Short mmCIF file of C-alpha atoms in Angstrom, two decimals:
data_model
loop_
_atom_site.label_atom_id
_atom_site.label_comp_id
_atom_site.label_asym_id
_atom_site.label_seq_id
_atom_site.Cartn_x
_atom_site.Cartn_y
_atom_site.Cartn_z
CA MET A 42 -8.89 -21.97 -6.56
CA PHE A 43 -6.16 -24.29 -6.58
CA LEU A 44 -2.94 -24.52 -8.44
CA GLY A 45 0.00 -27.40 -8.86
CA GLY A 46 -0.27 -29.50 -6.13
CA SER A 47 -2.81 -27.97 -3.93
CA ASN A 48 -5.93 -29.37 -2.61
CA LEU A 49 -8.52 -29.45 0.26
CA ALA A 50 -8.04 -32.22 2.68
CA LEU A 51 -8.37 -33.17 6.60
CA GLY A 52 -10.30 -29.93 6.80
CA ALA A 53 -7.26 -27.97 5.79
CA LEU A 54 -5.64 -26.24 2.69
CA GLN A 55 -2.84 -28.60 1.35
CA ILE A 56 -0.67 -26.53 -0.86
CA THR A 57 1.58 -29.48 -1.77
CA PRO A 58 0.42 -33.00 -2.09
CA ASP A 59 -0.89 -34.38 1.03
CA SER A 60 -0.30 -38.20 0.48
CA GLN A 61 2.31 -40.85 2.00
CA ASN A 62 2.85 -42.19 -1.18
CA SER A 63 3.34 -39.08 -3.30
CA ASP A 64 6.97 -37.62 -4.25
CA LEU A 65 7.00 -34.06 -2.43
CA GLU A 66 10.64 -33.17 -4.16
CA ASN A 67 10.22 -30.31 -6.07
CA GLN A 68 6.44 -29.89 -5.43
CA MET A 69 4.64 -26.38 -5.60
CA GLY A 70 1.27 -25.05 -5.15
CA ARG A 71 -0.94 -21.92 -5.05
CA VAL A 72 -4.16 -21.15 -3.16
CA LEU A 73 -5.79 -18.17 -4.39
CA TYR A 74 -8.32 -15.85 -3.10
CA LYS A 75 -11.17 -16.62 -4.99
CA THR A 76 -12.38 -12.64 -5.74
CA PRO A 77 -9.68 -10.27 -7.11
CA PHE A 78 -9.78 -6.92 -5.62
CA ARG A 79 -8.73 -3.17 -6.73
CA LEU A 80 -5.97 -1.92 -4.47
CA TRP A 81 -6.63 1.63 -5.41
CA LYS A 82 -9.39 3.24 -7.63
CA PRO A 83 -8.21 5.11 -10.76
CA GLY A 84 -7.16 8.76 -10.17
CA ARG A 85 -6.66 7.89 -5.96
CA SER A 86 -2.91 7.84 -4.82
CA THR A 87 -4.59 5.91 -1.50
CA ILE A 88 -3.97 2.17 -1.69
CA ALA A 89 -6.40 -0.15 0.04
CA SER A 90 -5.62 -1.67 3.97
CA PHE A 91 -5.97 -5.04 4.18
CA ASN A 92 -5.51 -7.60 7.38
CA ALA A 93 -5.37 -11.47 6.77
CA THR A 94 -4.95 -14.05 9.88
CA PHE A 95 -4.38 -17.81 9.18
CA THR A 96 -2.80 -20.49 11.15
CA LEU A 97 -0.12 -22.42 9.28
CA ASN A 98 1.88 -25.77 10.17
CA ILE A 99 5.21 -26.40 8.60
CA TYR A 100 6.59 -29.78 9.00
CA PRO A 101 9.63 -31.57 6.82
CA LYS A 102 8.96 -34.78 5.03
CA THR A 103 12.68 -35.57 5.46
CA ASN A 104 14.38 -34.41 7.87
CA PRO A 105 16.76 -32.93 8.68
CA ILE A 106 16.41 -30.04 5.97
CA GLY A 107 12.82 -29.56 4.33
CA GLY A 108 11.96 -27.60 1.83
CA GLU A 109 12.22 -23.84 1.38
CA GLY A 110 9.46 -21.76 2.88
CA LEU A 111 6.11 -20.44 2.48
CA ALA A 112 4.93 -16.91 1.04
CA PHE A 113 1.62 -14.73 1.23
CA ILE A 114 1.68 -12.96 -2.10
CA ILE A 115 -0.26 -10.35 -3.57
CA THR A 116 -0.13 -10.28 -7.33
CA SER A 117 -2.08 -9.05 -10.69
CA GLU A 118 -0.72 -12.49 -12.35
CA PRO A 119 -2.34 -15.79 -10.59
CA ASP A 120 -0.39 -18.34 -12.61
CA LEU A 121 2.10 -20.15 -11.11
CA PRO A 122 5.36 -19.45 -12.71
CA GLY A 123 7.01 -22.07 -14.31
CA ASN A 124 10.74 -23.34 -12.61
CA SER A 125 9.64 -21.44 -9.47
CA ASN A 126 10.12 -24.27 -7.19
CA GLY A 127 12.75 -24.81 -4.47
CA GLN A 128 14.27 -21.21 -3.29
CA TRP A 129 11.97 -19.70 -5.44
CA LEU A 130 9.29 -20.17 -3.53
CA GLY A 131 6.70 -19.92 -6.31
CA ILE A 132 7.22 -16.29 -6.49
CA ALA A 133 9.34 -15.82 -9.70
CA ASN A 134 11.80 -18.02 -11.45
CA GLU A 135 15.27 -17.36 -12.61
CA THR A 136 13.93 -15.21 -15.81
CA THR A 137 11.41 -13.21 -14.09
CA ASN A 138 13.22 -12.90 -10.74
CA LEU A 139 13.63 -9.13 -9.90
CA SER A 140 12.14 -7.77 -13.11
CA PRO A 141 9.98 -4.11 -12.51
CA LEU A 142 7.49 -5.97 -14.98
CA ASN A 143 6.82 -9.07 -12.27
CA SER A 144 4.54 -6.62 -9.83
CA ILE A 145 4.84 -9.16 -6.70
CA VAL A 146 4.76 -8.36 -3.07
CA ALA A 147 5.53 -10.90 -0.91
CA VAL A 148 5.88 -12.06 2.70
CA GLU A 149 8.22 -15.06 2.81
CA PHE A 150 7.97 -17.64 5.82
CA ASP A 151 11.73 -18.87 5.07
CA THR A 152 12.84 -22.08 6.43
CA LYS A 153 16.17 -22.39 4.77
CA LYS A 154 19.04 -20.46 4.39
CA SER A 155 19.18 -20.66 0.21
CA TYR A 156 20.67 -17.48 -0.50
CA MET A 157 24.03 -15.31 0.82
CA ASP A 158 21.69 -12.37 1.99
CA ASP A 159 19.17 -14.67 4.09
CA ILE A 160 19.35 -14.07 7.47
CA ASP A 161 18.85 -17.34 8.61
CA GLY A 162 17.01 -20.66 7.75
CA ASN A 163 14.20 -19.80 10.45
CA HIS A 164 13.15 -15.94 9.12
CA VAL A 165 10.14 -13.66 7.79
CA GLY A 166 11.03 -11.09 4.92
CA VAL A 167 9.30 -8.58 2.75
CA ASP A 168 9.93 -9.15 -1.20
CA VAL A 169 9.45 -7.10 -3.93
CA ASP A 170 9.36 -8.29 -7.55
CA GLY A 171 11.34 -11.48 -6.69
CA ILE A 172 13.15 -13.79 -3.69
CA ASN A 173 15.49 -10.81 -2.84
CA SER A 174 14.32 -9.34 0.59
CA ILE A 175 14.28 -6.03 1.31
CA ASN A 176 13.92 -6.40 4.85
CA GLN A 177 13.52 -9.37 7.00
CA LEU A 178 13.66 -10.66 10.56
CA SER A 179 14.90 -13.55 12.02
CA LEU A 180 12.64 -15.73 14.47
CA ALA A 181 15.70 -17.32 16.37
CA GLY A 182 15.36 -17.00 20.12
CA THR A 183 11.46 -16.26 20.04
CA GLY A 184 10.59 -19.56 20.19
CA VAL A 185 8.65 -20.12 17.02
CA ASN A 186 10.16 -22.73 14.54
CA LEU A 187 8.35 -22.34 11.11
CA SER A 188 8.79 -25.84 10.37
CA GLY A 189 8.51 -27.16 13.49
CA GLY A 190 5.41 -29.30 12.91
CA GLU A 191 3.65 -27.11 14.92
CA ASP A 192 0.66 -24.44 14.62
CA VAL A 193 1.42 -21.02 14.28
CA THR A 194 -0.89 -18.34 13.75
CA VAL A 195 0.07 -15.09 11.46
CA ASN A 196 -1.14 -12.07 11.14
CA VAL A 197 -0.41 -9.59 7.79
CA ARG A 198 -1.50 -6.20 8.32
CA TYR A 199 -1.10 -3.44 5.11
CA ASP A 200 -1.48 0.36 6.07
CA GLY A 201 -2.24 2.05 2.70
CA VAL A 202 -2.13 5.65 4.17
CA SER A 203 1.46 4.84 6.02
CA LYS A 204 2.50 2.21 3.43
CA SER A 205 3.45 0.01 6.28
CA LEU A 206 3.44 -3.54 6.78
CA ALA A 207 3.20 -5.49 9.85
CA PHE A 208 3.58 -8.81 10.89
CA ILE A 209 2.23 -10.61 13.98
CA SER A 210 2.57 -14.24 15.05
CA THR A 211 1.35 -16.31 17.89
CA ASP A 212 2.53 -20.06 18.43
CA VAL A 213 1.04 -23.09 19.75
CA LYS A 214 2.04 -22.27 23.38
CA GLY A 215 0.38 -18.70 23.06
CA ARG A 216 3.90 -16.64 23.09
CA LYS A 217 2.84 -13.48 20.75
CA ILE A 218 5.73 -11.91 18.36
CA SER A 219 5.22 -8.70 16.79
CA LEU A 220 7.65 -8.05 14.20
CA PHE A 221 7.06 -4.59 12.02
CA LEU A 222 8.47 -4.45 8.55
CA ILE A 223 8.30 -0.97 6.70
CA LEU A 224 7.12 -1.61 3.09
CA ILE A 225 7.57 2.09 0.61
CA ILE A 226 6.56 0.98 -2.38
CA LEU A 227 3.53 1.95 -4.80
CA ILE A 228 2.26 -1.14 -6.26
CA ALA A 229 1.71 -1.20 -9.72
CA ILE A 230 -1.31 -3.51 -9.77
CA LEU A 231 -4.83 -2.14 -10.51
CA ILE A 232 -6.35 -5.51 -10.32
CA ALA A 233 -4.50 -7.81 -7.20
CA VAL A 234 -5.42 -11.08 -5.76
CA LEU A 235 -4.32 -12.48 -2.59
CA ILE A 236 -1.97 -15.98 -3.06
CA LEU A 237 -0.83 -18.36 -0.41
CA VAL A 238 2.13 -20.38 -1.63
CA ILE A 239 4.34 -22.91 -0.22
CA ILE A 240 6.92 -24.69 -2.14
CA GLY A 241 7.78 -28.30 -1.39
CA MET A 242 11.18 -30.45 -1.40
CA GLY A 243 9.61 -32.68 1.14
CA ILE A 244 7.13 -29.80 2.88
CA LYS A 245 4.02 -30.55 4.27
CA LEU A 246 1.62 -27.97 5.24
CA ARG A 247 -1.68 -27.47 7.09
CA LEU A 248 -3.01 -23.64 6.26
CA LEU A 249 -6.21 -22.88 8.25
CA ILE A 250 -7.87 -19.49 6.79
CA ARG A 251 -9.25 -17.69 9.82
CA ARG A 252 -10.43 -14.73 8.59
CA ILE A 253 -9.33 -11.89 6.21
CA ARG A 254 -11.13 -8.13 7.09
CA ASN A 255 -9.85 -4.68 6.20
CA LEU A 256 -8.10 -2.95 8.84
CA VAL A 257 -5.84 0.09 9.14
CA THR A 258 -2.45 -0.05 11.48
CA GLY A 259 0.70 1.64 11.77
CA ALA A 260 4.39 0.73 12.07
CA PRO A 261 7.40 2.17 13.53
CA PRO A 262 10.40 2.62 11.15
CA SER A 263 12.96 0.23 10.71
CA ILE A 264 16.74 0.64 12.16
CA GLY A 265 18.77 2.75 9.50
CA PRO A 266 22.18 3.43 8.63
CA ARG A 267 24.54 3.38 11.04
CA ASN A 268 27.63 5.82 12.26
CA PHE A 269 31.03 4.24 11.74
CA ARG A 270 34.30 4.88 14.15
CA TYR A 271 37.24 6.51 11.95
CA GLU A 272 39.26 3.91 12.89
CA GLU A 273 36.87 0.73 11.55
CA ILE A 274 36.51 2.30 8.08
CA GLN A 275 40.26 2.83 7.80
CA ALA A 276 41.05 -0.78 8.97
CA GLY A 277 38.55 -2.10 6.83
CA THR A 278 39.59 -0.22 3.43
CA ASP A 279 43.42 -1.09 4.34
CA ASN A 280 44.29 2.24 4.81
CA PHE A 281 42.37 3.26 1.79
CA ARG A 282 44.10 0.64 0.04
CA THR A 283 42.13 -0.22 -3.08
CA VAL A 284 40.22 2.52 -5.23
CA LEU A 285 37.47 1.77 -7.22
CA GLY A 286 36.91 5.25 -8.51
CA ARG A 287 37.23 8.73 -8.81
CA GLY A 288 34.41 11.64 -9.05
CA GLY A 289 34.62 15.26 -9.15
CA GLN A 290 33.32 14.90 -5.07
CA GLY A 291 35.72 12.48 -3.84
CA THR A 292 37.36 8.87 -4.49
CA VAL A 293 35.49 5.69 -3.66
CA TYR A 294 37.22 2.58 -2.04
CA LYS A 295 36.74 -0.71 -1.64
CA GLY A 296 36.66 -2.03 1.92
CA HIS A 297 34.92 -5.20 4.05
CA LEU A 298 33.03 -4.09 7.62
CA ARG A 299 31.18 -6.63 9.57
CA GLY A 300 31.53 -9.19 7.34
CA LYS A 301 30.67 -7.57 4.28
CA ASP A 302 32.10 -6.11 1.17
CA VAL A 303 31.41 -2.34 1.28
CA ALA A 304 32.51 1.01 -0.70
CA VAL A 305 33.31 3.69 1.00
CA LYS A 306 33.14 6.91 -0.66
CA ARG A 307 35.46 9.86 1.05
CA ILE A 308 34.65 13.35 0.67
CA ASN A 309 36.80 16.30 1.05
CA MET A 310 34.34 18.53 3.64
CA GLU A 311 36.52 21.78 2.75
CA ARG A 312 35.91 21.16 -1.14
CA GLN A 313 32.52 19.92 -0.52
CA GLY A 314 31.33 22.18 2.22
CA ALA A 315 30.40 20.89 5.59
CA GLU A 316 26.78 22.22 5.73
CA GLU A 317 26.17 20.47 2.19
CA THR A 318 27.87 17.17 3.15
CA PHE A 319 26.09 17.16 6.62
CA GLU A 320 22.45 17.87 4.38
CA ALA A 321 23.53 14.74 2.17
CA GLU A 322 24.03 12.73 4.94
CA ALA A 323 20.87 13.28 6.83
CA VAL A 324 18.83 12.56 3.40
CA ILE A 325 20.80 9.73 2.31
CA SER A 326 19.68 7.81 5.57
CA GLN A 327 16.11 8.34 5.09
CA LEU A 328 15.91 6.59 1.96
CA TYR A 329 15.30 3.38 0.46
CA HIS A 330 14.00 2.11 -2.81
CA ARG A 331 15.27 -1.31 -4.20
CA ASN A 332 16.59 0.54 -7.09
CA LEU A 333 18.89 2.95 -5.08
CA VAL A 334 22.40 1.93 -3.68
CA LYS A 335 21.89 1.51 -0.15
CA LEU A 336 23.72 3.33 2.69
CA ILE A 337 25.21 1.09 5.26
CA GLY A 338 26.53 4.24 7.21
CA TRP A 339 28.96 6.88 7.45
CA CYS A 340 31.79 8.75 9.59
CA THR A 341 32.07 12.45 9.61
CA GLY A 342 35.38 14.33 10.81
CA GLU A 343 36.26 18.10 11.02
CA ARG A 344 38.17 17.56 6.89
CA GLU A 345 35.93 14.75 5.70
CA SER A 346 33.28 12.88 5.51
CA LEU A 347 32.98 9.00 4.68
CA LEU A 348 29.89 7.18 3.23
CA VAL A 349 29.34 3.13 3.38
CA TYR A 350 27.57 1.97 0.36
CA GLU A 351 26.80 -1.69 -0.28
CA TYR A 352 29.19 -2.86 -2.63
CA PHE A 353 28.56 -4.30 -6.21
CA PRO A 354 31.02 -6.70 -7.75
CA LYS A 355 30.00 -6.00 -11.56
CA GLY A 356 30.87 -2.36 -11.07
CA SER A 357 28.90 0.50 -12.77
CA LEU A 358 26.96 0.41 -15.80
CA ASP A 359 29.03 2.57 -18.24
CA ARG A 360 32.20 0.20 -17.52
CA ILE A 361 30.28 -3.05 -19.17
CA LEU A 362 28.37 -0.76 -21.93
CA PHE A 363 31.74 0.67 -22.89
CA PRO A 364 34.48 -1.61 -22.24
CA SER A 365 37.85 -0.86 -22.07
CA GLU A 366 40.32 -2.77 -24.57
CA GLY A 367 41.71 -6.27 -22.97
CA CYS A 368 38.87 -6.27 -20.33
CA PRO A 369 37.45 -9.66 -20.96
CA ALA A 370 34.99 -9.70 -17.69
CA ALA A 371 33.67 -6.54 -18.83
CA ALA A 372 33.02 -7.72 -22.19
CA GLN A 373 31.36 -11.11 -21.17
CA GLU A 374 29.09 -8.99 -18.97
CA LEU A 375 28.21 -6.62 -21.89
CA ALA A 376 27.13 -10.10 -23.71
CA LYS A 377 24.45 -10.50 -20.77
CA LEU A 378 23.04 -7.10 -21.45
CA THR A 379 19.98 -8.62 -23.29
CA TRP A 380 17.24 -5.92 -24.37
CA ALA A 381 15.16 -6.99 -21.75
CA VAL A 382 17.76 -6.42 -19.30
CA ARG A 383 18.30 -3.00 -20.73
CA ARG A 384 14.98 -2.26 -20.83
CA ASP A 385 14.37 -3.07 -17.15
CA ILE A 386 17.50 -1.29 -16.12
CA ILE A 387 15.89 2.03 -17.75
CA THR A 388 12.54 1.17 -15.85
CA GLY A 389 14.77 0.92 -12.89
CA VAL A 390 16.31 3.80 -13.02
CA ALA A 391 12.91 5.66 -13.79
CA SER A 392 11.53 4.01 -10.62
CA ALA A 393 14.24 5.18 -8.39
CA LEU A 394 14.05 8.98 -9.41
CA GLU A 395 10.16 8.41 -9.10
CA TYR A 396 10.86 7.44 -5.78
CA LEU A 397 13.44 10.82 -5.17
CA HIS A 398 10.85 13.22 -6.67
CA ASP A 399 7.62 12.00 -5.53
CA LEU A 400 7.16 9.34 -3.02
CA CYS A 401 10.03 9.48 -0.40
CA GLN A 402 8.73 10.90 2.96
CA ARG A 403 8.55 14.61 3.88
CA ASN A 404 10.71 16.01 1.04
CA SER A 405 11.17 15.71 -2.74
CA VAL A 406 15.13 15.18 -3.36
CA LEU A 407 17.05 15.86 -6.53
CA HIS A 408 19.73 13.22 -7.78
CA ARG A 409 21.34 15.96 -10.48
CA ASP A 410 23.84 13.67 -12.16
CA VAL A 411 21.64 10.87 -13.50
CA LYS A 412 24.08 8.78 -15.92
CA ALA A 413 25.53 5.71 -16.45
CA SER A 414 28.66 5.83 -14.73
CA ASN A 415 26.53 6.12 -11.38
CA VAL A 416 24.23 3.29 -12.03
CA MET A 417 25.46 0.15 -10.64
CA LEU A 418 24.26 -3.13 -11.51
CA ASP A 419 23.51 -5.53 -8.63
CA ASP A 420 23.81 -9.87 -8.82
CA HIS A 421 20.68 -9.94 -11.14
CA ARG A 422 21.61 -7.13 -13.13
CA ARG A 423 19.39 -4.83 -11.55
CA ALA A 424 19.97 -1.18 -11.73
CA ARG A 425 20.81 0.82 -8.56
CA LEU A 426 20.99 4.43 -8.75
CA GLY A 427 24.11 6.18 -6.63
CA ASP A 428 26.29 8.92 -5.76
CA PHE A 429 23.94 11.09 -3.79
CA GLY A 430 26.60 13.73 -3.24
CA LEU A 431 24.56 15.87 -5.79
CA ARG A 432 21.51 15.42 -4.04
CA ARG A 433 19.33 18.43 -2.66
CA ILE A 434 16.42 18.28 -0.47
CA LEU A 435 13.15 20.42 -2.33
CA LEU A 436 11.88 22.00 0.96
CA SER A 437 9.65 24.16 -1.05
CA GLY A 438 9.29 25.15 -4.67
CA ASP A 439 10.43 23.03 -7.56
CA THR A 440 14.30 23.90 -8.26
CA HIS A 441 17.37 24.48 -6.49
CA THR A 442 19.40 27.40 -7.13
CA SER A 443 23.39 27.08 -7.05
CA THR A 444 26.15 29.45 -7.92
CA ARG A 445 27.67 26.56 -10.02
CA THR A 446 26.22 24.21 -12.46
CA ALA A 447 26.44 20.65 -10.91
CA GLY A 448 26.60 17.69 -12.90
CA THR A 449 28.47 16.22 -16.45
CA PRO A 450 28.27 18.14 -19.43
CA GLY A 451 26.24 16.39 -21.94
CA PHE A 452 23.78 15.21 -19.07
CA ILE A 453 22.82 18.91 -18.05
CA ALA A 454 19.57 20.45 -19.00
CA PRO A 455 20.21 23.96 -20.98
CA GLU A 456 18.36 25.84 -18.51
CA CYS A 457 20.87 25.29 -15.75
CA TYR A 458 23.66 27.03 -17.77
CA ILE A 459 21.42 29.93 -17.94
CA ASN A 460 19.85 29.98 -14.48
CA GLY A 461 21.97 27.98 -12.13
CA GLN A 462 18.50 26.10 -11.02
CA ALA A 463 18.51 22.46 -11.12
CA SER A 464 14.73 21.22 -11.09
CA ARG A 465 13.07 17.90 -11.47
CA GLU A 466 13.07 18.72 -15.04
CA SER A 467 16.87 18.89 -15.23
CA ASP A 468 16.97 15.62 -13.72
CA VAL A 469 14.55 14.14 -16.32
CA PHE A 470 16.93 15.78 -18.88
CA ALA A 471 19.48 13.50 -17.62
CA PHE A 472 17.48 10.10 -17.48
CA GLY A 473 16.58 11.27 -21.19
CA VAL A 474 20.65 11.30 -21.90
CA PHE A 475 20.93 7.67 -19.69
CA SER A 476 18.37 6.12 -21.53
CA MET A 477 20.01 6.88 -25.09
CA GLU A 478 23.36 5.32 -23.72
CA VAL A 479 21.55 2.28 -22.82
CA VAL A 480 19.43 1.66 -25.62
CA CYS A 481 22.31 3.19 -28.42
CA GLY A 482 25.12 1.59 -26.49
CA ARG A 483 27.00 4.93 -27.64
CA VAL A 484 28.93 7.20 -25.17
CA THR A 485 27.39 10.96 -24.71
CA TYR A 486 30.32 12.54 -26.41
CA ASP A 487 32.24 11.28 -29.41
CA GLN A 488 34.10 13.52 -30.94
CA HIS A 489 34.66 11.20 -34.21
CA GLU A 490 30.84 11.53 -35.04
CA GLU A 491 29.35 13.90 -37.38
CA CYS A 492 26.97 15.09 -34.25
CA PRO A 493 29.37 13.96 -31.27
CA TYR A 494 26.58 14.44 -28.62
CA ILE A 495 24.43 12.02 -28.66
CA VAL A 496 21.17 13.96 -28.22
CA ASP A 497 21.91 15.83 -31.39
CA TRP A 498 22.89 12.61 -33.03
CA LEU A 499 19.54 10.57 -32.04
CA TRP A 500 17.50 13.67 -33.13
CA HIS A 501 19.28 13.26 -36.57
CA HIS A 502 18.27 9.86 -36.52
CA HIS A 503 14.72 10.84 -35.81
CA GLY A 504 14.27 13.50 -38.45
CA SER A 505 15.36 11.06 -40.94
CA GLY A 506 12.82 8.53 -39.97
CA LEU A 507 15.55 6.20 -38.92
CA ILE A 508 15.73 6.56 -35.08
CA THR A 509 15.71 2.62 -34.58
CA SER A 510 18.56 2.08 -36.58
CA ALA A 511 20.39 3.86 -33.51
CA VAL A 512 19.95 1.31 -31.54
CA ASP A 513 23.15 -0.33 -30.30
CA ARG A 514 23.99 -3.21 -33.20
CA ARG A 515 25.58 -5.25 -30.68
CA LEU A 516 22.13 -6.17 -29.59
CA GLU A 517 20.32 -9.28 -31.01
CA ASN A 518 16.40 -10.64 -30.92
CA VAL A 519 15.61 -6.55 -29.97
CA ASP A 520 11.68 -5.66 -29.55
CA VAL A 521 11.99 -2.74 -32.44
CA GLU A 522 8.72 -1.67 -30.95
CA GLU A 523 9.78 -0.97 -27.44
CA ALA A 524 13.20 0.10 -28.75
CA ARG A 525 11.33 2.98 -30.73
CA ARG A 526 9.22 3.91 -27.53
CA VAL A 527 12.10 4.15 -25.24
CA LEU A 528 14.16 6.49 -27.83
CA VAL A 529 11.49 8.62 -28.47
CA LEU A 530 10.65 8.91 -25.07
CA SER A 531 14.23 9.82 -24.37
CA LEU A 532 14.33 12.93 -26.88
CA ALA A 533 10.87 13.98 -25.34
CA CYS A 534 12.75 13.41 -22.22
CA CYS A 535 15.47 16.07 -23.64
CA HIS A 536 13.26 18.60 -24.89
CA THR A 537 15.16 21.99 -25.02
CA ASN A 538 12.12 23.74 -22.94
CA HIS A 539 11.71 21.80 -20.21
CA ARG A 540 7.78 22.62 -19.66
CA MET A 541 7.52 20.09 -22.64
CA ARG A 542 9.29 17.33 -20.82
CA PRO A 543 7.16 14.58 -19.53
CA THR A 544 7.23 13.93 -15.65
CA ILE A 545 9.35 10.88 -14.37
CA ARG A 546 5.89 9.52 -13.36
CA THR A 547 4.49 9.65 -16.80
CA VAL A 548 7.80 7.86 -17.96
CA LEU A 549 6.84 5.35 -16.13
CA ARG A 550 3.58 4.96 -17.73
CA VAL A 551 4.79 5.32 -21.31
CA LEU A 552 7.62 2.79 -20.65
CA SER A 553 4.74 0.20 -19.13
CA GLY A 554 2.64 1.09 -22.03
CA GLU A 555 0.02 2.35 -19.75
CA ASP A 556 0.68 6.19 -21.94
CA PRO A 557 1.11 6.93 -25.59
CA VAL A 558 4.63 7.83 -26.58
CA PRO A 559 5.22 11.66 -26.52
CA VAL A 560 5.17 13.61 -29.66
CA VAL A 561 8.37 15.16 -30.62
CA PRO A 562 9.33 17.37 -33.35
CA LEU A 563 11.81 16.07 -36.23
CA VAL A 564 14.03 18.89 -35.65
CA ARG A 565 15.43 19.40 -32.41
CA PRO A 566 14.07 23.04 -30.94
CA PRO A 567 16.89 25.63 -31.03
CA MET A 568 18.72 26.57 -27.74
CA GLU A 569 19.32 29.86 -26.14
CA ARG A 570 22.48 31.08 -27.15
CA PHE A 571 24.25 30.90 -23.68
CA ALA A 572 23.08 27.13 -23.31
CA ARG A 573 24.75 26.44 -26.82
CA LYS A 574 27.87 28.24 -26.22
CA PHE A 575 28.51 25.67 -22.79
CA LEU A 576 27.31 22.45 -24.52
CA SER A 577 30.00 22.99 -27.45
CA SER A 578 32.64 22.57 -24.56
CA SER A 579 34.62 19.77 -24.04
CA PRO A 580 33.13 17.21 -21.65
CA SER A 581 34.12 17.11 -17.97
CA VAL A 582 33.04 16.27 -14.63
CA LEU A 583 32.06 19.32 -12.72
#
């Protein structure tokens, strides 16, 4: 199936017009594998494995710089996105890029450094839901030049059991390069098609499909976070000069390490506990998800531990949702938090929690403090759930017992005050409160309201049949039905009885429309006496 400027000529698939007289600027095309296939069957968690081998030949029509690159894509949407030429590689456009609803996974063969995060102008990367690579490998020094006008044979393999993706390339001189990328995701697609895409601005491609067959292959893990020297972090933060924020577990500073802006969290080991800190570091170093704040490295001493995270100039979501007076930058960002953006933020945080609860390797992880102030926004306003100091590994069973109740009042589930047990259900409760914050644009506790706590306030609206009137009045062009769905779902997440709350996986299915909205009583079920006593106390971080 040919789309855009693609065609069959000279015994090969031409993804852009193959003509001396054709204008190749801003051209794009797609060639689709004819028969769609299922990546998995309903009721089964194992994703199908696949193997694709092909030979590509790219050379620039306009020297010295050609176009942007080629992408091997798996998607449920065969149509070529509008305005997806150039650096968008035909994968997405400015509107759809990084949307959780985009449902695209791509292996990109990039011939140009189009973004700051691109490693160079000759690399291979793995993209999820857009053109931002979650992992990439440079071909510099390998002898392979993607836009050199020579045949390059490529083998892409996906192992549905280990969820690993391998890329192997052999150039025209027979040199073999084996590059492995880890892809730990669950692709939200039932019917998928294989797509080969190349974007023009002067690129001409000859692509020969050799064979496609099923194969299972493994892959070694990618390089994770590193251990920094204390002196390096101290110098990079200018002796911990610029404070980004303070919390119950430590202070966060801005720094600059090895060419990148970073956020450094400084944790007091005596207050936090050395064993707890070491445990958190061990867990964090093994986690990766597109909606989690990425850990770059750490440094552990006798009295304090330093965690180095990626830095987000936009800051935390709460500073944008609830801007301080005299902060025009935050007010401008608030105007950009449209309904679609807020919906995607909620979905992104739910996706991160699903990964922590159910999809990360070996152990299930609790976050224990989901709230807007722990959600960062990247340059594309994609949610990144952070602050992992409160996480725990669930080696067995479904709960973690602590002598102190961790979290923030208003976000803490009622049962946690009674038995001191954090669980997946208590994370879901906090997620429900977080969703209310995002949709309603209201702080969790407002002493000026008749119902100061947002959960009680929203349940009152629900009981009055006016739940959609709770939507943030600053929002325009709201999808009312979607808003109602999210608000009722958030109430279900905050059910007093933890057994009645949906799992985070069910939450995602409701958000996507796959499952119906849970039935929620018009009146909030009564709380246990001790839980109500604690919830009525003034809010502060514990």
